[in-house]
Amino acid sequence: FFLSSAVTVGRAQVQQESSAETTEGIAISINCSHPTIQVFDYIYWYRLLPGRGPEYLEFIHKGFKALRDPPGRLLVAKDRLSSALWLDSPRLRDAAVYYCAV
């Protein structure tokens, strides 16, 4: 199934891959670049499931944070210029458009 990501632009510019594909149960990383992030900015992740509104996943400032649903984690590079949403064992129901925002 496909996991898509979209570019989100706000005060800090964010760049994402256009799409990613995996097989159910196979881990995948969705990457986000935010080269103009500021010291106090947080990184937010959302997803848009087919036929539904946006769903907030989690926010992070630095380091890593575990996610419950979908199971996985958020990771931020030490220089904070990029981050990733890691899905440990994505299911078909996790097929969505994933957004990061700063």
CSV table of C-alpha atoms in Angstrom, one decimal:
chain,number,residue,atom,x,y,z
A,1,PHE,CA,0.0,0.0,0.0
A,2,PHE,CA,1.0,3.6,-0.4
A,3,LEU,CA,2.0,6.1,2.3
A,4,SER,CA,2.1,9.6,0.9
A,5,SER,CA,3.4,12.8,2.3
A,6,ALA,CA,2.8,16.4,1.3
A,7,VAL,CA,4.8,19.6,1.4
A,8,THR,CA,3.6,21.9,4.1
A,9,VAL,CA,4.8,25.5,4.0
A,10,GLY,CA,4.4,27.9,6.9
A,11,ARG,CA,6.8,30.3,8.7
A,12,ALA,CA,9.5,27.6,8.4
A,13,GLN,CA,9.7,25.8,5.1
A,14,VAL,CA,9.2,22.1,5.2
A,15,GLN,CA,10.0,19.6,2.5
A,16,GLN,CA,8.9,16.0,2.3
A,17,GLU,CA,9.2,13.0,-0.1
A,18,SER,CA,6.3,12.8,-2.5
A,19,SER,CA,5.4,9.2,-1.7
A,20,ALA,CA,6.6,6.0,-0.2
A,21,GLU,CA,5.4,2.4,-0.5
A,22,THR,CA,5.6,-0.6,1.8
A,23,THR,CA,4.0,-3.9,2.4
A,24,GLU,CA,1.8,-4.4,5.4
A,25,GLY,CA,3.9,-5.2,8.5
A,26,ILE,CA,7.2,-3.9,7.0
A,27,ALA,CA,8.6,-0.9,8.8
A,28,ILE,CA,9.0,2.4,6.9
A,29,SER,CA,10.4,5.8,7.6
A,30,ILE,CA,8.7,9.0,6.3
A,31,ASN,CA,11.3,11.9,6.2
A,32,CYS,CA,10.8,15.6,6.7
A,33,SER,CA,13.3,18.4,6.1
A,34,HIS,CA,13.0,21.7,7.8
A,35,PRO,CA,16.2,23.6,7.0
A,36,THR,CA,15.0,27.0,8.4
A,37,ILE,CA,13.7,25.7,11.7
A,38,GLN,CA,14.2,28.0,14.7
A,39,VAL,CA,15.4,27.2,18.2
A,40,PHE,CA,12.0,27.2,19.8
A,41,ASP,CA,10.0,25.7,16.9
A,42,TYR,CA,8.3,22.3,17.4
A,43,ILE,CA,7.7,19.7,14.7
A,44,TYR,CA,4.1,18.5,14.3
A,45,TRP,CA,2.9,15.3,12.5
A,46,TYR,CA,-0.5,14.7,11.1
A,47,ARG,CA,-2.1,12.3,8.7
A,48,LEU,CA,-5.1,12.4,6.4
A,49,LEU,CA,-6.9,9.1,6.1
A,50,PRO,CA,-9.1,8.5,3.0
A,51,GLY,CA,-12.6,10.0,3.5
A,52,ARG,CA,-11.7,11.6,6.9
A,53,GLY,CA,-10.4,14.8,8.2
A,54,PRO,CA,-6.8,15.4,9.4
A,55,GLU,CA,-5.7,13.5,12.4
A,56,TYR,CA,-3.1,14.9,14.8
A,57,LEU,CA,-0.4,12.3,15.6
A,58,GLU,CA,2.2,14.0,17.8
A,59,PHE,CA,4.7,16.8,18.2
A,60,ILE,CA,8.4,16.8,19.1
A,61,HIS,CA,11.1,19.3,19.7
A,62,LYS,CA,14.3,17.1,19.8
A,63,GLY,CA,15.4,13.6,20.3
A,64,PHE,CA,12.8,10.8,19.9
A,65,LYS,CA,9.3,10.0,21.1
A,66,ALA,CA,7.3,6.8,20.9
A,67,LEU,CA,4.0,6.7,19.2
A,68,ARG,CA,1.1,4.5,20.2
A,69,ASP,CA,-1.2,4.7,17.2
A,70,PRO,CA,0.2,4.1,14.7
A,71,PRO,CA,2.9,2.2,16.5
A,72,GLY,CA,6.3,3.8,15.8
A,73,ARG,CA,8.3,6.8,16.8
A,74,LEU,CA,9.3,10.3,15.9
A,75,LEU,CA,13.0,11.1,15.5
A,76,VAL,CA,14.7,14.4,15.2
A,77,ALA,CA,18.3,14.9,13.9
A,78,LYS,CA,20.8,16.4,16.3
A,79,ASP,CA,21.0,19.5,14.2
A,80,ARG,CA,17.1,19.6,14.1
A,81,LEU,CA,17.2,20.2,10.3
A,82,SER,CA,15.3,17.0,9.6
A,83,SER,CA,13.0,14.6,11.3
A,84,ALA,CA,11.3,11.3,10.5
A,85,LEU,CA,8.2,9.4,11.3
A,86,TRP,CA,9.0,5.7,11.7
A,87,LEU,CA,6.1,3.3,11.5
A,88,ASP,CA,7.2,0.0,13.1
A,89,SER,CA,4.6,-2.3,11.5
A,90,PRO,CA,2.2,-0.3,9.3
A,91,ARG,CA,-1.2,-1.8,8.6
A,92,LEU,CA,-3.4,-1.3,5.6
A,93,ARG,CA,-5.5,1.0,7.7
A,94,ASP,CA,-2.5,3.3,8.1
A,95,ALA,CA,-2.4,4.1,4.4
A,96,ALA,CA,-2.7,7.9,4.4
A,97,VAL,CA,-1.2,11.2,3.5
A,98,TYR,CA,1.3,12.1,6.2
A,99,TYR,CA,2.2,15.7,6.9
A,100,CYS,CA,4.9,17.4,9.0
A,101,ALA,CA,4.6,21.0,10.0
A,102,VAL,CA,6.9,23.4,11.9
